[in-house]
Amino acid sequence: MPQVRVRFAPSPTGFLHIGGVRTALFNWLFARQQHGAFILRIEDTDQSRSTDESIHAIIEGMKWVGLDWDEGPYRQTERMDIYRGHAFKLLEMGHAYWCVCKAEELEARRKAAEAKGLSPRYDGRCRNLGVTKPTEEAALRFKAPQEGQTVVDDLIKGTIVFDNAVLDDLIILRSNGYPTYNFSVVVDDALMQITHVVRGDDHLTNTPRQVPIFQALGFPAPRFGHLPMILGADKTRLSKRHGATSIMAYKEMGYLPEAMVNYLVRLGWSHGDQEIFTRQELVEKFSWGHVQKSAAVFNPEKLLWMNAEYIKASPPHHVAQALVPLLEQAGLKQEVEAVSEEWVAQLVVLVKERAKTLVDMVDWVKPYFGESVVFEEEAAKKFLTPAIAPVLSKLILRFEACPTFSKSEWEHNFKQLVEEEGMKMGQLAQPVRVALTGRTASPGLFEVMEVLGRDRTLFRLQKGVERASAG
């Protein structure tokens, strides 16, 4: 058996779509499992829509989700002479011919065919003209087989039979010298020795057009596999109206790349009832036989759940590294630079059970940066009252007198004071919480104090007393 060689070949006409990432992911998993090669190829022959910005977005998205490639990125625009050479080879071999039909003539014939209820395919009128040296603009067309069948043993859908009689003679080289998609793809897959072409099933109709070109060029056709589409909740093709479809949008929304990979691989593939997989488990367990044949429905709530699970289970330092850029974007660059990565990891441990995304986490951890805290007005009015000021002052004195500023020591002194004052825990805990975080909701009070440390805990409690005394 030859080495497995697969490719991901996006067109750089926009952002990297999550459907494209899933296609890349399945190819990547197969390559890694088979100790094969994963190739990145940029199909940028569409001059009107391809941009360098989109190429950058594709590469950035691939790197974010950790899909490393072994070869590439190749760009089709750098391989134009290769395509032209193979197109003229087909012409010399009698598998292609010059078509001198003008665009307006083709359009008129297409409309006439549709009006009669016929297929709008090219009628082949230049096929036997024998034009060898066109004197005006001409396109090169491939002579498609007109009899028999093209049989595709699809990795996912099983055996599919196409009737060759419905194929038309597609253009392989435009009059401007640019190759068409279906031709350049075949040349690349052949020369790059791609063994398996796995792509979205929107390409299924291209397969019977491409297989005869492989055969005419004398190359073995690869195995094909066509992945069902990803649909929105309304069972229509996933689009912006269903939410974000760009992979990098999920990075901005605070999703971890590991969660995205896990969710996307489960979107159309399964291994028993298992939901959470490590990257190594995915490589070991992946198989085409467990890729579903029907379309998968994108479920934002399921993705959010999975992201929350990853936040809870991931090493705090790993989450902290992903969190820092979002903290800086939130205006905390100086504050982040003033603390250690170890301390940010402590914050992650503090709030990870409460945050479903890193954006949530930014909101939860904001109050812990800096000396002072900004009070939520409603919370301060309700809990930092003149009546609580003396009790808060007593608490400060107790904390200051502690020989060691440890969580257990603080908790002991806190409970002792509550008992002496004849209060309930919440009657003191909520004012202290507002004094320390500015809010009425936070993780455990003594864990908060531990993260803030002795000096900032005492400083913020004193500020709470001042606010309470001022009414």
CSV table of C-alpha atoms in Angstrom, one decimal:
chain,number,residue,atom,x,y,z
A,1,MET,CA,0.0,0.0,0.0
A,2,PRO,CA,1.3,3.5,-0.9
A,3,GLN,CA,1.7,6.0,1.9
A,4,VAL,CA,-1.7,7.8,2.7
A,5,ARG,CA,-1.6,11.3,1.4
A,6,VAL,CA,-4.6,13.6,1.9
A,7,ARG,CA,-5.1,17.3,1.4
A,8,PHE,CA,-7.2,20.2,2.6
A,9,ALA,CA,-7.7,22.6,-0.3
A,10,PRO,CA,-9.7,25.7,0.6
A,11,SER,CA,-10.4,28.6,-1.7
A,12,PRO,CA,-9.3,31.9,-0.2
A,13,THR,CA,-12.4,33.9,-0.8
A,14,GLY,CA,-13.3,34.7,2.8
A,15,PHE,CA,-12.8,33.5,6.4
A,16,LEU,CA,-12.1,29.9,7.3
A,17,HIS,CA,-15.6,28.3,7.7
A,18,ILE,CA,-16.2,25.8,10.5
A,19,GLY,CA,-17.4,23.3,7.8
A,20,GLY,CA,-14.0,23.6,6.2
A,21,VAL,CA,-12.3,23.1,9.5
A,22,ARG,CA,-14.3,19.9,10.0
A,23,THR,CA,-13.2,18.6,6.6
A,24,ALA,CA,-9.6,19.5,7.3
A,25,LEU,CA,-9.9,17.8,10.7
A,26,PHE,CA,-11.2,14.5,9.3
A,27,ASN,CA,-8.4,14.5,6.7
A,28,TRP,CA,-5.8,15.4,9.4
A,29,LEU,CA,-7.0,12.6,11.8
A,30,PHE,CA,-6.8,10.0,9.0
A,31,ALA,CA,-3.3,11.1,8.0
A,32,ARG,CA,-2.0,11.0,11.5
A,33,GLN,CA,-3.6,7.7,12.2
A,34,GLN,CA,-2.1,6.1,9.1
A,35,HIS,CA,1.3,7.8,9.6
A,36,GLY,CA,0.6,9.5,6.3
A,37,ALA,CA,1.0,13.1,5.0
A,38,PHE,CA,-1.5,16.0,5.3
A,39,ILE,CA,-1.1,18.6,2.6
A,40,LEU,CA,-2.4,22.2,2.6
A,41,ARG,CA,-3.2,23.6,-0.8
A,42,ILE,CA,-4.7,27.0,-1.5
A,43,GLU,CA,-6.9,27.0,-4.5
A,44,ASP,CA,-6.6,30.6,-5.5
A,45,THR,CA,-7.3,30.5,-9.3
A,46,ASP,CA,-10.5,32.6,-8.8
A,47,GLN,CA,-8.8,36.0,-9.5
A,48,SER,CA,-11.9,38.0,-8.7
A,49,ARG,CA,-12.5,36.6,-5.2
A,50,SER,CA,-9.2,35.3,-3.9
A,51,THR,CA,-7.3,37.5,-1.5
A,52,ASP,CA,-4.1,37.4,0.5
A,53,GLU,CA,-6.1,38.4,3.6
A,54,SER,CA,-8.2,35.3,3.2
A,55,ILE,CA,-5.1,33.1,2.8
A,56,HIS,CA,-3.7,34.6,6.1
A,57,ALA,CA,-7.1,33.9,7.7
A,58,ILE,CA,-7.0,30.2,6.6
A,59,ILE,CA,-3.5,29.7,7.9
A,60,GLU,CA,-4.3,31.5,11.2
A,61,GLY,CA,-7.4,29.4,11.7
A,62,MET,CA,-5.6,26.1,11.0
A,63,LYS,CA,-2.8,27.0,13.4
A,64,TRP,CA,-5.3,28.0,16.1
A,65,VAL,CA,-7.0,24.6,16.0
A,66,GLY,CA,-3.7,22.8,15.9
A,67,LEU,CA,-4.0,21.2,12.4
A,68,ASP,CA,-0.4,21.1,11.3
A,69,TRP,CA,0.4,20.2,7.7
A,70,ASP,CA,3.4,18.3,6.4
A,71,GLU,CA,3.6,20.0,3.0
A,72,GLY,CA,2.5,23.4,1.7
A,73,PRO,CA,0.8,25.7,1.7
A,74,TYR,CA,0.9,25.3,-2.1
A,75,ARG,CA,-0.8,28.0,-4.1
A,76,GLN,CA,-2.4,27.2,-7.4
A,77,THR,CA,-1.5,30.6,-8.9
A,78,GLU,CA,2.2,29.6,-8.6
A,79,ARG,CA,1.5,26.4,-10.7
A,80,MET,CA,-0.1,27.9,-13.8
A,81,ASP,CA,2.5,26.6,-16.2
A,82,ILE,CA,2.0,23.0,-14.8
A,83,TYR,CA,-1.8,23.2,-15.6
A,84,ARG,CA,-1.3,24.6,-19.1
A,85,GLY,CA,1.3,21.9,-19.9
A,86,HIS,CA,-1.1,19.1,-18.9
A,87,ALA,CA,-4.0,20.8,-20.7
A,88,PHE,CA,-2.0,20.8,-24.0
A,89,LYS,CA,-1.0,17.2,-23.3
A,90,LEU,CA,-4.7,16.3,-23.4
A,91,LEU,CA,-5.1,18.2,-26.6
A,92,GLU,CA,-2.2,16.4,-28.2
A,93,MET,CA,-3.6,13.0,-27.1
A,94,GLY,CA,-7.0,13.8,-28.6
A,95,HIS,CA,-8.7,14.1,-25.2
A,96,ALA,CA,-9.4,17.8,-25.5
A,97,TYR,CA,-10.4,20.3,-28.3
A,98,TRP,CA,-10.6,24.0,-28.9
A,99,CYS,CA,-14.0,25.6,-28.5
A,100,VAL,CA,-14.5,28.8,-30.4
A,101,CYS,CA,-18.1,29.5,-29.1
A,102,LYS,CA,-18.5,33.0,-27.8
A,103,ALA,CA,-19.9,33.6,-24.3
A,104,GLU,CA,-23.0,35.2,-25.5
A,105,GLU,CA,-23.7,32.3,-27.8
A,106,LEU,CA,-23.3,29.8,-25.0
A,107,GLU,CA,-25.6,31.8,-22.8
A,108,ALA,CA,-28.3,32.0,-25.5
A,109,ARG,CA,-28.1,28.2,-26.0
A,110,ARG,CA,-28.2,27.6,-22.3
A,111,LYS,CA,-31.4,29.6,-21.9
A,112,ALA,CA,-33.0,27.9,-25.0
A,113,ALA,CA,-32.2,24.5,-23.5
A,114,GLU,CA,-33.7,25.4,-20.2
A,115,ALA,CA,-36.8,26.8,-21.9
A,116,LYS,CA,-37.3,23.4,-23.5
A,117,GLY,CA,-36.8,21.6,-20.2
A,118,LEU,CA,-33.4,20.2,-21.3
A,119,SER,CA,-30.1,20.1,-19.5
A,120,PRO,CA,-28.2,23.4,-19.9
A,121,ARG,CA,-25.0,21.5,-20.6
A,122,TYR,CA,-22.7,22.3,-23.5
A,123,ASP,CA,-24.0,20.8,-26.8
A,124,GLY,CA,-20.6,19.7,-28.1
A,125,ARG,CA,-20.8,21.6,-31.4
A,126,CYS,CA,-17.0,22.3,-31.5
A,127,ARG,CA,-16.1,18.7,-30.5
A,128,ASN,CA,-15.6,17.5,-34.0
A,129,LEU,CA,-14.7,20.7,-35.8
A,130,GLY,CA,-11.0,19.9,-35.6
A,131,VAL,CA,-9.8,23.4,-34.8
A,132,THR,CA,-6.0,23.2,-34.4
A,133,LYS,CA,-4.9,26.8,-34.3
A,134,PRO,CA,-7.8,29.1,-33.3
A,135,THR,CA,-7.5,32.6,-34.8
A,136,GLU,CA,-9.6,34.2,-32.1
A,137,GLU,CA,-10.3,33.7,-28.4
A,138,ALA,CA,-10.9,30.0,-27.7
A,139,ALA,CA,-11.2,27.8,-24.6
A,140,LEU,CA,-9.9,24.2,-24.3
A,141,ARG,CA,-12.6,21.7,-23.5
A,142,PHE,CA,-12.2,18.1,-22.2
A,143,LYS,CA,-13.8,15.3,-24.2
A,144,ALA,CA,-15.9,13.7,-21.6
A,145,PRO,CA,-16.9,10.0,-22.1
A,146,GLN,CA,-20.4,9.9,-23.6
A,147,GLU,CA,-21.2,6.2,-22.9
A,148,GLY,CA,-20.9,3.9,-20.0
A,149,GLN,CA,-20.8,4.7,-16.3
A,150,THR,CA,-18.4,6.2,-13.8
A,151,VAL,CA,-18.5,4.2,-10.5
A,152,VAL,CA,-17.2,5.8,-7.3
A,153,ASP,CA,-16.6,3.7,-4.2
A,154,ASP,CA,-17.2,6.5,-1.8
A,155,LEU,CA,-15.6,6.1,1.7
A,156,ILE,CA,-18.7,7.5,3.4
A,157,LYS,CA,-21.6,7.1,1.0
A,158,GLY,CA,-20.7,3.7,-0.4
A,159,THR,CA,-20.9,2.8,-4.1
A,160,ILE,CA,-22.3,5.6,-6.3
A,161,VAL,CA,-22.9,5.1,-10.0
A,162,PHE,CA,-23.0,8.1,-12.5
A,163,ASP,CA,-24.2,7.8,-16.0
A,164,ASN,CA,-21.6,9.3,-18.4
A,165,ALA,CA,-24.3,10.3,-20.9
A,166,VAL,CA,-25.2,13.3,-18.7
A,167,LEU,CA,-21.6,14.6,-18.6
A,168,ASP,CA,-20.7,17.7,-20.7
A,169,ASP,CA,-17.4,18.7,-22.2
A,170,LEU,CA,-16.2,21.0,-19.5
A,171,ILE,CA,-13.7,23.8,-20.1
A,172,ILE,CA,-10.3,22.9,-18.7
A,173,LEU,CA,-8.5,26.1,-19.9
A,174,ARG,CA,-10.3,29.4,-20.3
A,175,SER,CA,-9.7,31.7,-23.2
A,176,ASN,CA,-7.6,33.9,-20.9
A,177,GLY,CA,-5.2,30.9,-20.2
A,178,TYR,CA,-6.5,30.3,-16.7
A,179,PRO,CA,-7.3,26.7,-15.8
A,180,THR,CA,-10.8,25.8,-14.3
A,181,TYR,CA,-11.3,24.4,-10.9
A,182,ASN,CA,-12.2,20.9,-12.0
A,183,PHE,CA,-9.0,20.6,-14.1
A,184,SER,CA,-6.4,22.2,-11.8
A,185,VAL,CA,-7.7,20.1,-8.9
A,186,VAL,CA,-7.1,16.9,-10.8
A,187,VAL,CA,-3.6,17.9,-11.9
A,188,ASP,CA,-2.7,18.8,-8.4
A,189,ASP,CA,-4.2,15.7,-6.8
A,190,ALA,CA,-2.4,13.6,-9.4
A,191,LEU,CA,1.0,15.2,-9.1
A,192,MET,CA,0.9,15.5,-5.4
A,193,GLN,CA,0.0,11.7,-5.3
A,194,ILE,CA,-3.1,12.3,-3.2
A,195,THR,CA,-4.5,8.9,-2.3
A,196,HIS,CA,-7.8,10.0,-0.7
A,197,VAL,CA,-9.8,13.0,-1.5
A,198,VAL,CA,-12.3,13.7,1.3
A,199,ARG,CA,-14.4,16.9,0.9
A,200,GLY,CA,-17.9,18.2,1.4
A,201,ASP,CA,-20.7,16.5,-0.5
A,202,ASP,CA,-21.4,19.7,-2.4
A,203,HIS,CA,-18.5,18.5,-4.5
A,204,LEU,CA,-20.1,15.1,-5.3
A,205,THR,CA,-21.2,16.2,-8.7
A,206,ASN,CA,-17.6,17.2,-9.6
A,207,THR,CA,-16.3,13.7,-9.0
A,208,PRO,CA,-17.7,12.0,-12.2
A,209,ARG,CA,-16.2,15.0,-14.1
A,210,GLN,CA,-12.8,14.6,-12.5
A,211,VAL,CA,-12.4,10.8,-12.6
A,212,PRO,CA,-12.2,10.7,-16.5
A,213,ILE,CA,-9.6,13.5,-16.5
A,214,PHE,CA,-7.4,11.4,-14.2
A,215,GLN,CA,-7.8,8.4,-16.5
A,216,ALA,CA,-7.1,10.5,-19.7
A,217,LEU,CA,-3.9,11.8,-18.1
A,218,GLY,CA,-2.8,8.3,-17.2
A,219,PHE,CA,-3.0,8.8,-13.4
A,220,PRO,CA,-4.8,6.5,-10.9
A,221,ALA,CA,-7.8,8.2,-9.4
A,222,PRO,CA,-7.7,8.6,-5.6
A,223,ARG,CA,-10.4,7.2,-3.3
A,224,PHE,CA,-13.1,9.7,-2.8
A,225,GLY,CA,-15.2,10.5,0.3
A,226,HIS,CA,-17.9,13.1,0.6
A,227,LEU,CA,-18.9,14.5,3.9
A,228,PRO,CA,-22.5,15.5,4.6
A,229,MET,CA,-23.2,19.2,5.1
A,230,ILE,CA,-23.5,20.9,8.4
A,231,LEU,CA,-27.0,22.4,8.9
A,232,GLY,CA,-28.4,25.0,11.2
A,233,ALA,CA,-31.2,24.2,13.7
A,234,ASP,CA,-33.8,24.9,10.9
A,235,LYS,CA,-32.2,22.1,8.8
A,236,THR,CA,-30.9,24.6,6.2
A,237,ARG,CA,-27.3,24.9,5.3
A,238,LEU,CA,-25.3,26.5,8.1
A,239,SER,CA,-24.9,30.3,7.5
A,240,LYS,CA,-24.4,33.5,9.3
A,241,ARG,CA,-28.1,33.7,10.3
A,242,HIS,CA,-27.5,30.7,12.5
A,243,GLY,CA,-24.6,32.4,14.3
A,244,ALA,CA,-20.9,32.6,13.8
A,245,THR,CA,-19.5,30.4,11.0
A,246,SER,CA,-15.9,31.7,11.0
A,247,ILE,CA,-13.5,29.5,13.1
A,248,MET,CA,-11.7,32.6,14.4
A,249,ALA,CA,-14.9,34.2,15.6
A,250,TYR,CA,-15.0,31.4,18.1
A,251,LYS,CA,-11.6,32.3,19.3
A,252,GLU,CA,-12.8,35.9,19.8
A,253,MET,CA,-15.9,34.6,21.7
A,254,GLY,CA,-13.7,32.8,24.2
A,255,TYR,CA,-13.8,29.2,23.0
A,256,LEU,CA,-10.8,26.9,23.5
A,257,PRO,CA,-9.4,25.3,20.3
A,258,GLU,CA,-9.5,21.8,21.9
A,259,ALA,CA,-13.2,22.2,22.6
A,260,MET,CA,-13.8,23.3,19.0
A,261,VAL,CA,-11.9,20.4,17.6
A,262,ASN,CA,-13.8,17.9,19.9
A,263,TYR,CA,-17.1,19.4,19.0
A,264,LEU,CA,-16.5,19.5,15.2
A,265,VAL,CA,-15.2,15.9,15.1
A,266,ARG,CA,-18.4,14.8,16.9
A,267,LEU,CA,-20.5,16.7,14.4
A,268,GLY,CA,-20.9,13.8,12.0
A,269,TRP,CA,-18.7,11.2,13.6
A,270,SER,CA,-19.1,9.0,16.7
A,271,HIS,CA,-17.4,6.4,18.8
A,272,GLY,CA,-20.0,4.8,21.0
A,273,ASP,CA,-21.4,7.2,23.5
A,274,GLN,CA,-18.1,8.9,24.3
A,275,GLU,CA,-18.4,12.7,24.1
A,276,ILE,CA,-15.0,14.1,25.3
A,277,PHE,CA,-11.8,12.9,23.5
A,278,THR,CA,-8.2,13.8,23.8
A,279,ARG,CA,-6.4,14.6,20.6
A,280,GLN,CA,-4.6,11.2,20.8
A,281,GLU,CA,-7.8,9.3,21.4
A,282,LEU,CA,-9.3,11.0,18.2
A,283,VAL,CA,-6.3,9.9,16.2
A,284,GLU,CA,-6.5,6.3,17.5
A,285,LYS,CA,-10.3,5.9,17.3
A,286,PHE,CA,-11.1,7.7,14.0
A,287,SER,CA,-12.6,5.7,11.1
A,288,TRP,CA,-14.5,6.6,8.0
A,289,GLY,CA,-17.0,3.8,8.8
A,290,HIS,CA,-18.3,5.8,11.8
A,291,VAL,CA,-18.8,9.1,9.8
A,292,GLN,CA,-22.6,9.5,9.4
A,293,LYS,CA,-24.1,9.6,6.0
A,294,SER,CA,-26.7,12.2,6.8
A,295,ALA,CA,-26.2,15.9,7.5
A,296,ALA,CA,-25.2,17.0,11.0
A,297,VAL,CA,-27.0,19.8,12.9
A,298,PHE,CA,-24.9,22.5,14.5
A,299,ASN,CA,-26.0,22.9,18.1
A,300,PRO,CA,-24.5,26.1,19.8
A,301,GLU,CA,-25.7,25.0,23.3
A,302,LYS,CA,-23.8,21.6,22.9
A,303,LEU,CA,-20.7,23.5,21.9
A,304,LEU,CA,-21.0,25.8,24.8
A,305,TRP,CA,-21.4,22.9,27.2
A,306,MET,CA,-18.3,21.2,25.7
A,307,ASN,CA,-16.3,24.4,26.0
A,308,ALA,CA,-17.3,24.7,29.7
A,309,GLU,CA,-16.2,21.1,30.3
A,310,TYR,CA,-12.8,21.9,28.7
A,311,ILE,CA,-12.3,25.0,30.8
A,312,LYS,CA,-12.9,23.0,33.9
A,313,ALA,CA,-10.7,20.1,32.9
A,314,SER,CA,-7.8,21.8,31.2
A,315,PRO,CA,-4.6,22.7,33.1
A,316,PRO,CA,-5.0,26.2,34.6
A,317,HIS,CA,-1.8,27.4,33.0
A,318,HIS,CA,-3.1,26.5,29.6
A,319,VAL,CA,-6.4,28.3,30.1
A,320,ALA,CA,-4.5,31.3,31.6
A,321,GLN,CA,-2.3,31.6,28.4
A,322,ALA,CA,-5.5,31.7,26.3
A,323,LEU,CA,-7.1,34.2,28.7
A,324,VAL,CA,-4.3,36.8,28.8
A,325,PRO,CA,-4.9,38.2,25.2
A,326,LEU,CA,-8.6,38.6,26.1
A,327,LEU,CA,-7.8,40.4,29.3
A,328,GLU,CA,-5.5,42.8,27.4
A,329,GLN,CA,-8.3,43.4,24.9
A,330,ALA,CA,-10.6,44.3,27.8
A,331,GLY,CA,-8.2,47.1,28.8
A,332,LEU,CA,-6.2,45.3,31.5
A,333,LYS,CA,-2.9,45.2,29.7
A,334,GLN,CA,-0.9,47.1,32.4
A,335,GLU,CA,-2.6,45.1,35.2
A,336,VAL,CA,-1.8,41.8,33.5
A,337,GLU,CA,1.9,42.8,33.0
A,338,ALA,CA,2.1,43.6,36.7
A,339,VAL,CA,1.2,40.0,37.8
A,340,SER,CA,2.7,36.6,37.2
A,341,GLU,CA,1.3,33.9,35.0
A,342,GLU,CA,1.1,31.8,38.2
A,343,TRP,CA,-1.3,34.3,39.7
A,344,VAL,CA,-3.5,34.4,36.5
A,345,ALA,CA,-3.6,30.5,36.8
A,346,GLN,CA,-4.8,30.9,40.4
A,347,LEU,CA,-7.6,33.2,39.1
A,348,VAL,CA,-8.6,30.5,36.5
A,349,VAL,CA,-8.9,27.9,39.3
A,350,LEU,CA,-11.0,30.4,41.3
A,351,VAL,CA,-13.6,31.0,38.6
A,352,LYS,CA,-13.4,28.0,36.1
A,353,GLU,CA,-16.5,26.3,37.5
A,354,ARG,CA,-18.5,29.5,36.7
A,355,ALA,CA,-17.3,30.4,33.2
A,356,LYS,CA,-18.5,28.7,30.1
A,357,THR,CA,-16.2,30.8,27.8
A,358,LEU,CA,-13.0,32.8,28.3
A,359,VAL,CA,-15.1,35.9,27.6
A,360,ASP,CA,-17.2,34.9,30.6
A,361,MET,CA,-14.0,34.4,32.6
A,362,VAL,CA,-12.7,37.9,31.8
A,363,ASP,CA,-15.8,39.3,33.3
A,364,TRP,CA,-15.5,37.1,36.4
A,365,VAL,CA,-11.8,37.9,37.0
A,366,LYS,CA,-11.8,41.7,36.3
A,367,PRO,CA,-12.4,42.7,39.9
A,368,TYR,CA,-9.3,40.9,41.1
A,369,PHE,CA,-6.9,43.2,39.2
A,370,GLY,CA,-5.5,46.4,40.7
A,371,GLU,CA,-5.5,47.7,44.2
A,372,SER,CA,-9.0,49.2,44.3
A,373,VAL,CA,-12.3,47.8,43.2
A,374,VAL,CA,-15.2,49.5,41.5
A,375,PHE,CA,-18.5,49.0,43.4
A,376,GLU,CA,-21.7,48.1,41.6
A,377,GLU,CA,-23.9,50.9,42.9
A,378,GLU,CA,-26.9,48.7,43.7
A,379,ALA,CA,-24.7,46.3,45.6
A,380,ALA,CA,-23.0,49.0,47.6
A,381,LYS,CA,-26.2,50.7,48.6
A,382,LYS,CA,-27.7,47.5,49.8
A,383,PHE,CA,-24.8,46.0,51.7
A,384,LEU,CA,-22.3,48.7,52.5
A,385,THR,CA,-24.5,50.6,55.0
A,386,PRO,CA,-23.5,52.7,58.1
A,387,ALA,CA,-24.7,49.8,60.3
A,388,ILE,CA,-22.2,47.4,58.9
A,389,ALA,CA,-19.2,49.7,59.1
A,390,PRO,CA,-18.2,49.0,62.7
A,391,VAL,CA,-18.4,45.2,62.2
A,392,LEU,CA,-16.2,45.5,59.1
A,393,SER,CA,-13.7,47.5,61.1
A,394,LYS,CA,-13.6,44.8,63.8
A,395,LEU,CA,-13.0,42.2,61.0
A,396,ILE,CA,-10.0,44.2,59.7
A,397,LEU,CA,-8.5,44.4,63.3
A,398,ARG,CA,-8.9,40.6,63.6
A,399,PHE,CA,-7.3,39.9,60.3
A,400,GLU,CA,-4.4,42.3,61.0
A,401,ALA,CA,-3.8,40.5,64.3
A,402,CYS,CA,-3.6,37.0,62.6
A,403,PRO,CA,0.0,35.7,63.0
A,404,THR,CA,-0.4,33.9,59.6
A,405,PHE,CA,-2.7,35.2,56.9
A,406,SER,CA,-4.0,31.8,55.9
A,407,LYS,CA,-7.4,30.8,54.6
A,408,SER,CA,-8.2,28.6,57.6
A,409,GLU,CA,-7.2,31.4,60.0
A,410,TRP,CA,-9.3,34.0,58.3
A,411,GLU,CA,-12.3,31.7,58.2
A,412,HIS,CA,-12.0,30.9,61.9
A,413,ASN,CA,-11.8,34.6,62.8
A,414,PHE,CA,-14.7,35.5,60.5
A,415,LYS,CA,-17.0,32.9,62.0
A,416,GLN,CA,-16.0,33.9,65.5
A,417,LEU,CA,-16.9,37.5,64.8
A,418,VAL,CA,-20.3,36.5,63.3
A,419,GLU,CA,-21.1,34.5,66.4
A,420,GLU,CA,-20.0,37.3,68.8
A,421,GLU,CA,-22.1,39.8,66.9
A,422,GLY,CA,-25.2,37.5,66.9
A,423,MET,CA,-25.3,37.6,63.1
A,424,LYS,CA,-26.0,35.1,60.3
A,425,MET,CA,-23.1,34.3,58.0
A,426,GLY,CA,-24.7,36.0,55.0
A,427,GLN,CA,-25.2,39.2,57.0
A,428,LEU,CA,-21.5,39.7,57.1
A,429,ALA,CA,-20.4,37.7,54.1
A,430,GLN,CA,-22.3,39.8,51.5
A,431,PRO,CA,-20.9,43.2,52.7
A,432,VAL,CA,-17.4,41.7,52.7
A,433,ARG,CA,-18.0,40.2,49.3
A,434,VAL,CA,-19.0,43.6,47.9
A,435,ALA,CA,-16.1,45.3,49.6
A,436,LEU,CA,-13.6,42.8,48.1
A,437,THR,CA,-15.1,42.4,44.6
A,438,GLY,CA,-17.6,45.2,44.1
A,439,ARG,CA,-20.3,42.6,43.4
A,440,THR,CA,-22.8,40.4,45.1
A,441,ALA,CA,-21.7,37.3,43.3
A,442,SER,CA,-18.2,35.7,43.5
A,443,PRO,CA,-16.5,32.4,44.2
A,444,GLY,CA,-16.0,31.3,47.8
A,445,LEU,CA,-15.2,34.3,50.0
A,446,PHE,CA,-12.0,32.9,51.6
A,447,GLU,CA,-10.7,31.7,48.2
A,448,VAL,CA,-11.2,35.3,47.0
A,449,MET,CA,-9.2,36.6,49.9
A,450,GLU,CA,-6.5,34.0,49.2
A,451,VAL,CA,-6.1,35.2,45.6
A,452,LEU,CA,-6.2,38.9,46.6
A,453,GLY,CA,-3.6,38.3,49.3
A,454,ARG,CA,-3.2,40.0,52.7
A,455,ASP,CA,-2.5,43.6,51.7
A,456,ARG,CA,-5.2,44.0,49.1
A,457,THR,CA,-7.8,42.2,51.2
A,458,LEU,CA,-7.2,44.6,54.1
A,459,PHE,CA,-7.0,47.6,51.7
A,460,ARG,CA,-10.3,46.8,50.1
A,461,LEU,CA,-12.0,46.0,53.4
A,462,GLN,CA,-10.9,49.5,54.6
A,463,LYS,CA,-12.3,51.1,51.4
A,464,GLY,CA,-15.5,49.2,52.1
A,465,VAL,CA,-15.6,50.7,55.6
A,466,GLU,CA,-15.2,54.1,54.2
A,467,ARG,CA,-18.0,53.6,51.7
A,468,ALA,CA,-20.3,52.1,54.4
A,469,SER,CA,-19.5,55.0,56.8
A,470,ALA,CA,-20.3,57.6,54.1
A,471,GLY,CA,-23.7,55.9,53.7
